[in-house]
mmCIF file with all atom_site columns, C-alpha atoms in Angstrom:
data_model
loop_
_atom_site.group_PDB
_atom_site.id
_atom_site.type_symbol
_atom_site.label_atom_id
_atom_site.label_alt_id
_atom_site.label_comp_id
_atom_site.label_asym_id
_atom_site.label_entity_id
_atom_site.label_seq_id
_atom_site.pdbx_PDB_ins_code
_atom_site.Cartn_x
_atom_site.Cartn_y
_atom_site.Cartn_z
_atom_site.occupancy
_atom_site.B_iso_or_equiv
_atom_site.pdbx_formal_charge
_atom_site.auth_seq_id
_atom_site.auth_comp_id
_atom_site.auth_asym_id
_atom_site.auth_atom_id
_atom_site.pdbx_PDB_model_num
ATOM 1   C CA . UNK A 1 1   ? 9.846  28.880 4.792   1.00 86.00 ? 25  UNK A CA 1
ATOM 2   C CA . UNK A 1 2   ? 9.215  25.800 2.496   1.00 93.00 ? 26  UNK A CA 1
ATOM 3   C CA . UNK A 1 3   ? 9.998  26.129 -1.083  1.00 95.00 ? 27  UNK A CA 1
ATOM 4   C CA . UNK A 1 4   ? 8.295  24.222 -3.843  1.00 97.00 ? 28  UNK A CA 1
ATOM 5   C CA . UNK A 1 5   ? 11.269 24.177 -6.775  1.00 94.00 ? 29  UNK A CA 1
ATOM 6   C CA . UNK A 1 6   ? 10.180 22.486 -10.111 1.00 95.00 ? 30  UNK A CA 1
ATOM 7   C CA . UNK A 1 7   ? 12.319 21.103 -12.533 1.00 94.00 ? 31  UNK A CA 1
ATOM 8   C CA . UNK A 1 8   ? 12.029 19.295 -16.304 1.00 96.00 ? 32  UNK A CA 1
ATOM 9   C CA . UNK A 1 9   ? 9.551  21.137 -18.561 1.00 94.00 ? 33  UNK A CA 1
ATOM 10  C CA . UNK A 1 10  ? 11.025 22.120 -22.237 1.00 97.00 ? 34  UNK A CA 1
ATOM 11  C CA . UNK A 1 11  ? 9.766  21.718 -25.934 1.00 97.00 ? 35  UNK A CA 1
ATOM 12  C CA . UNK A 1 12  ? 9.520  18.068 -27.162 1.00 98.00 ? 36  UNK A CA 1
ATOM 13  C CA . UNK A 1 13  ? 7.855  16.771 -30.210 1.00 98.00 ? 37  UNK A CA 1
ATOM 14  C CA . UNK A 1 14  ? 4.885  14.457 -29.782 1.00 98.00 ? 38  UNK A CA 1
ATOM 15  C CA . UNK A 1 15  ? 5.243  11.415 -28.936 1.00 98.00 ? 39  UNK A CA 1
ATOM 16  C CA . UNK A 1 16  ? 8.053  12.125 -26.815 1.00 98.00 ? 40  UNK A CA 1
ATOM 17  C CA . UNK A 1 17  ? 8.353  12.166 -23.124 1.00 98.00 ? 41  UNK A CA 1
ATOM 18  C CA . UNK A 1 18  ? 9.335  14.367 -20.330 1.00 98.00 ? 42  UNK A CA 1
ATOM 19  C CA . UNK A 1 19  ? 9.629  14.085 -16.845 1.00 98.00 ? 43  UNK A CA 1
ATOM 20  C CA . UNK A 1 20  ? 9.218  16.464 -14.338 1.00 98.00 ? 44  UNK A CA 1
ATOM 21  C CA . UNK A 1 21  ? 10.819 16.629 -10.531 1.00 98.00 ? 45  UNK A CA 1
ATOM 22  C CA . UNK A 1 22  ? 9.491  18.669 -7.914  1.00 97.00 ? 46  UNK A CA 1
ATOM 23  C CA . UNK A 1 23  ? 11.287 18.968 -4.363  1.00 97.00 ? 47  UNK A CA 1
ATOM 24  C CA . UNK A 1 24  ? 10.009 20.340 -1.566  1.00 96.00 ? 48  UNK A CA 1
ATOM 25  C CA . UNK A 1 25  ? 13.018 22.539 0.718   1.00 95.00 ? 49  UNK A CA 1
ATOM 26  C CA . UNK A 1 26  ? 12.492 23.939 3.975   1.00 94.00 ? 50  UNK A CA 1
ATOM 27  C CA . UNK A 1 27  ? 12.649 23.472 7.745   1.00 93.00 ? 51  UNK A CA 1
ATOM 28  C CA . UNK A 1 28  ? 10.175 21.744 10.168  1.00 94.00 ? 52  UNK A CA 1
ATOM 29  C CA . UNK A 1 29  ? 7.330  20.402 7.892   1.00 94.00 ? 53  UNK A CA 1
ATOM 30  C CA . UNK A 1 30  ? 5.455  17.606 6.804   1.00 93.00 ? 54  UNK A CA 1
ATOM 31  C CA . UNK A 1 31  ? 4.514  16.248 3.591   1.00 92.00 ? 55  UNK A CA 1
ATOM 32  C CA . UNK A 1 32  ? 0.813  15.363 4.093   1.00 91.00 ? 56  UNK A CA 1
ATOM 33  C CA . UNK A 1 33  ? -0.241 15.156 0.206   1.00 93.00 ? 57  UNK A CA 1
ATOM 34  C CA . UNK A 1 34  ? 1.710  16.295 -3.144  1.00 95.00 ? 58  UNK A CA 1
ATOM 35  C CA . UNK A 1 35  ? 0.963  16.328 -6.971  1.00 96.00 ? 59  UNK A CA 1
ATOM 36  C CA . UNK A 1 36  ? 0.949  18.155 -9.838  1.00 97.00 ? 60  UNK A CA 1
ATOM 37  C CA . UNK A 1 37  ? -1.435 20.361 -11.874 1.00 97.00 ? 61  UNK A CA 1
ATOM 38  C CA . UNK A 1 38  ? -1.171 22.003 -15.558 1.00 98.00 ? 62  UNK A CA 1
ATOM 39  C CA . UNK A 1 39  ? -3.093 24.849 -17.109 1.00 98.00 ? 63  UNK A CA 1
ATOM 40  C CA . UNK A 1 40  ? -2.974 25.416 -20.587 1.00 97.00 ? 64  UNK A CA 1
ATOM 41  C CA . UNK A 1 41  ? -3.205 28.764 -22.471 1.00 92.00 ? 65  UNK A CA 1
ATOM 42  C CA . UNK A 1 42  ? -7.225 29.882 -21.804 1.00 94.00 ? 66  UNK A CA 1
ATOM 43  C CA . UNK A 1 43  ? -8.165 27.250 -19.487 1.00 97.00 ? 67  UNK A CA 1
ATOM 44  C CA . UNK A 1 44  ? -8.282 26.814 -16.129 1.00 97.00 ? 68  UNK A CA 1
ATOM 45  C CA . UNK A 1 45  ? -5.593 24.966 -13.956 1.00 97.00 ? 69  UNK A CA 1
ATOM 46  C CA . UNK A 1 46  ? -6.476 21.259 -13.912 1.00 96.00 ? 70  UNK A CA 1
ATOM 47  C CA . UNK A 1 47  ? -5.640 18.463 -11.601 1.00 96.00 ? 71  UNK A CA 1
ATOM 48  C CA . UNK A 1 48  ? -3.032 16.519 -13.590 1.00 97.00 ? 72  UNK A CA 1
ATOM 49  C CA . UNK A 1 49  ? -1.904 13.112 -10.537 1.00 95.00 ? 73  UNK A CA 1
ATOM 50  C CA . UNK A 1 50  ? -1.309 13.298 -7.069  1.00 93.00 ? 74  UNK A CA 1
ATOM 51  C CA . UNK A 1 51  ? 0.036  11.388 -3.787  1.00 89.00 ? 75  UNK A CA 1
ATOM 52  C CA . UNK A 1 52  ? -1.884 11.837 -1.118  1.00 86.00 ? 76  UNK A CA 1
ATOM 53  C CA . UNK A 1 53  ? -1.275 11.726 2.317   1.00 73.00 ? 77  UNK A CA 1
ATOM 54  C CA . UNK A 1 54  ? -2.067 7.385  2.807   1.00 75.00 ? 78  UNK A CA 1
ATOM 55  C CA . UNK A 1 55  ? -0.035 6.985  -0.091  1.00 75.00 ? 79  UNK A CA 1
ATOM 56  C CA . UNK A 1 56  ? -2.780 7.154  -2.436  1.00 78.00 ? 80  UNK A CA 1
ATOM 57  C CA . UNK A 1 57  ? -1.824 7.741  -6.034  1.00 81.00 ? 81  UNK A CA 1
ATOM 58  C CA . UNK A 1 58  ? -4.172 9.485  -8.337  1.00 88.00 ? 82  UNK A CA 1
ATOM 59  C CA . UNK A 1 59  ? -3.960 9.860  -12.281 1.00 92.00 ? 83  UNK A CA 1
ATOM 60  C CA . UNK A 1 60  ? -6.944 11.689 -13.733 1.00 92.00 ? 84  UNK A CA 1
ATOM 61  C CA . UNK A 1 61  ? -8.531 8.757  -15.807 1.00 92.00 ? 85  UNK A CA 1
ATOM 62  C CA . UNK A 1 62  ? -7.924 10.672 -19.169 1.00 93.00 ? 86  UNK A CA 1
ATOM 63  C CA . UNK A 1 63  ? -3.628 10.830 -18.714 1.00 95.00 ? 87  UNK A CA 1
ATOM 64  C CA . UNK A 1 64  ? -3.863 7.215  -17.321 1.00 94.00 ? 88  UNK A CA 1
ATOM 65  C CA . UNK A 1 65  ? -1.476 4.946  -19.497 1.00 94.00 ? 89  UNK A CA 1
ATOM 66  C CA . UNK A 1 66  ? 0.472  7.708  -20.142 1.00 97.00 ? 90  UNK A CA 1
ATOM 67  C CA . UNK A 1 67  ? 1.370  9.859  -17.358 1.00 97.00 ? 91  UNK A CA 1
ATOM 68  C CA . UNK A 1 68  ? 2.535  8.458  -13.871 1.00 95.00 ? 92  UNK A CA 1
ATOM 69  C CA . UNK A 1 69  ? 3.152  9.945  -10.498 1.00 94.00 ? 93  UNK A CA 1
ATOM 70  C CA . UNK A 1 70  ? 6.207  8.791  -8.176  1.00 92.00 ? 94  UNK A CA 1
ATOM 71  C CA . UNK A 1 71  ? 7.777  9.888  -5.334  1.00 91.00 ? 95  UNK A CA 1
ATOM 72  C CA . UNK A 1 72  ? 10.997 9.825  -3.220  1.00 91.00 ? 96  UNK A CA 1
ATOM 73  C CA . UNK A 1 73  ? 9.830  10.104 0.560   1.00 88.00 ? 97  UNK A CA 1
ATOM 74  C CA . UNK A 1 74  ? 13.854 10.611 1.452   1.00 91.00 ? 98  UNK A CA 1
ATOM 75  C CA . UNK A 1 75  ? 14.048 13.815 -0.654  1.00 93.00 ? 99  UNK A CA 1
ATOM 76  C CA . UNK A 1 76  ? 11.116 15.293 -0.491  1.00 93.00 ? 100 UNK A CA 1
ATOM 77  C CA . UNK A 1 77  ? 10.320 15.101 -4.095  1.00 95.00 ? 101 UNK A CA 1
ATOM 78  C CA . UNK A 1 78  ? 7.296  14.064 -6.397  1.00 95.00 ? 102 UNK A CA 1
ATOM 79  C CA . UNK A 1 79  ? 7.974  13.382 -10.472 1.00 96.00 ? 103 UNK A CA 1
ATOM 80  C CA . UNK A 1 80  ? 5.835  13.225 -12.726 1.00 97.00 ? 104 UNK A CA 1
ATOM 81  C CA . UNK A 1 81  ? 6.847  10.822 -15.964 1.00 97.00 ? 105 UNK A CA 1
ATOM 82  C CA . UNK A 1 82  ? 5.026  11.700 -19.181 1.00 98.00 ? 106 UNK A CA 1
ATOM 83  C CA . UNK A 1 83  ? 5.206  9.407  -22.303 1.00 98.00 ? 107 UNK A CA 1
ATOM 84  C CA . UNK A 1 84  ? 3.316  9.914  -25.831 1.00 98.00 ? 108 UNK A CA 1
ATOM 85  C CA . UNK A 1 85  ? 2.984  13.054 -24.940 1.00 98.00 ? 109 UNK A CA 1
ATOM 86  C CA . UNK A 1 86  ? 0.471  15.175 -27.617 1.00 98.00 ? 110 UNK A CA 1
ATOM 87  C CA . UNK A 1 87  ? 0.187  18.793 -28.506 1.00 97.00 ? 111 UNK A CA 1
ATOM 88  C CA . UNK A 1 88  ? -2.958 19.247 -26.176 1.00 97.00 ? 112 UNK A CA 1
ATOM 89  C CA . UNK A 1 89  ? -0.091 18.729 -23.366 1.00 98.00 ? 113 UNK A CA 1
ATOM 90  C CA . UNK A 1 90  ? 1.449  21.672 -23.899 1.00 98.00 ? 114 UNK A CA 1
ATOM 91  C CA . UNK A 1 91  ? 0.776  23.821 -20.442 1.00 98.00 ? 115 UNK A CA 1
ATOM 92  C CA . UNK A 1 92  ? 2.539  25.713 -17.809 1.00 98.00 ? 116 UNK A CA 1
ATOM 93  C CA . UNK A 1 93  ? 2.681  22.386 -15.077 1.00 98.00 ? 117 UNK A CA 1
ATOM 94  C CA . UNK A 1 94  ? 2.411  23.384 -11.330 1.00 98.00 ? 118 UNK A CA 1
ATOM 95  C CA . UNK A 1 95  ? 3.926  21.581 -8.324  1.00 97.00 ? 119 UNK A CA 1
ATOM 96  C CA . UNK A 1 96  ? 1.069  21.632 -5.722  1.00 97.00 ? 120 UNK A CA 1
ATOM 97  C CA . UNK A 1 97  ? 1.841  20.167 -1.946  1.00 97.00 ? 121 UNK A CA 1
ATOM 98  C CA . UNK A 1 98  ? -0.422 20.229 1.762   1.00 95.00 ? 122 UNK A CA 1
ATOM 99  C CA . UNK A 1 99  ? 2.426  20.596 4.388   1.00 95.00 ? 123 UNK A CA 1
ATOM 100 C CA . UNK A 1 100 ? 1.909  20.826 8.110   1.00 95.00 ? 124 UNK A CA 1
ATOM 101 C CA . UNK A 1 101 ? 4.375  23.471 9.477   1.00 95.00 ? 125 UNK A CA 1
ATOM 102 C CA . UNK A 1 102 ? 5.643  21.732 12.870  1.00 94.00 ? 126 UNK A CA 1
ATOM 103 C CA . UNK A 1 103 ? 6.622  24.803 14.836  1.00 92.00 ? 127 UNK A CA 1
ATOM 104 C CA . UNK A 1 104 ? 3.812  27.115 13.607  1.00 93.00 ? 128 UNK A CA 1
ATOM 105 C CA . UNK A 1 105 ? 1.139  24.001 13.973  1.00 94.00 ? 129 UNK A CA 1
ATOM 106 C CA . UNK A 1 106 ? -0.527 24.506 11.151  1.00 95.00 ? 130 UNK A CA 1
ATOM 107 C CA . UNK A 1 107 ? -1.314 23.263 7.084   1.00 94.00 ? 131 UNK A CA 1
ATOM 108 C CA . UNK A 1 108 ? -0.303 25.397 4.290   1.00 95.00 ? 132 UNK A CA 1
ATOM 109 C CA . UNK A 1 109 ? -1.005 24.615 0.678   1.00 96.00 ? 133 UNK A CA 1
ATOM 110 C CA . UNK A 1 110 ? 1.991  25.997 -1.833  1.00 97.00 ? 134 UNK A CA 1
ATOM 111 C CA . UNK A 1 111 ? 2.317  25.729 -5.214  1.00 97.00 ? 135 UNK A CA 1
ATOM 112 C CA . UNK A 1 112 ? 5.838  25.797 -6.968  1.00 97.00 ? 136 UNK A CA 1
ATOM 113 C CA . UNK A 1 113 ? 6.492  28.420 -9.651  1.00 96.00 ? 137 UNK A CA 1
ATOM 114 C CA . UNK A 1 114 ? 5.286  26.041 -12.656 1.00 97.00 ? 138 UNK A CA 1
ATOM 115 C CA . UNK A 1 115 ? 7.190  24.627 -15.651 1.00 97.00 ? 139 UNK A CA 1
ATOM 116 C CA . UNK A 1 116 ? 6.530  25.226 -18.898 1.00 97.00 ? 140 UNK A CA 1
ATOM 117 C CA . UNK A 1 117 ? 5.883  21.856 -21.392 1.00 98.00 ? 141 UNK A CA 1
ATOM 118 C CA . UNK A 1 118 ? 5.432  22.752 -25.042 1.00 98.00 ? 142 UNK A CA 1
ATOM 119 C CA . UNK A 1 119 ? 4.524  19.754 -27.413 1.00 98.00 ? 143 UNK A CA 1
ATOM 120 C CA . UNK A 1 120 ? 4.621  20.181 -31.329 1.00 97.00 ? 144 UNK A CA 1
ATOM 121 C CA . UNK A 1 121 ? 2.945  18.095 -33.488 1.00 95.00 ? 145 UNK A CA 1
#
């Protein structure tokens, strides 16, 4: 079984910065694409950055200059670094990753248990 575990999230005051660590744990899988995703209170869960699987990195164009996406191929783990951060930041941020189980031969998409980041103004 591969486990998505997310660390990082807390209360910060805006303007500050947070960064956020995802590792993937498991047996006999692949990475093939990882990233992150938020959804605030009401709304719908939003693409946030992502790596994809030809080590493409994606920031959605309105967190660009402020958020940014990294990885650590030896561990298994994606972060997520997020400066100035504002109050319209605050949401529950989900670990998102498209594995390929070797010895069931097969993809799986999982999602880690999500994080909460609360920003006061």
């Amino acid at each position: 079984q591969v486990q998505l575990v997310e660390s990082g999230g807390g209360s910060v005051q805006a303007g500050g910065s947070l960064r956020l660590s995802c590792a993937a744990s498991g047996r006999d899988f692949r990475i093939n694409a990882m990233g992150w995703y938020r959804q605030a209170p009401g709304k719908q869960r939003e693409l946030v950055a992502a790596r994809t699987g030809d080590d493409v990195i994606n920031v959605v164009d309105s967190l660009k200059g402020r958020f940014t996406i990294s990885y650590d191929n030896a561990k298994n783990t994606v972060y997520l670094q997020m400066n100035s951060l504002k109050p319209e930041d605050t949401a529950v941020y989900y670990c998102n990753a498209n594995i390929y189980l070797m010895n069931q031969g097969r993809w799986l998409e999982i999602w880690g248990q999500g994080t909460l980041v609360a920003v006061s103004s």
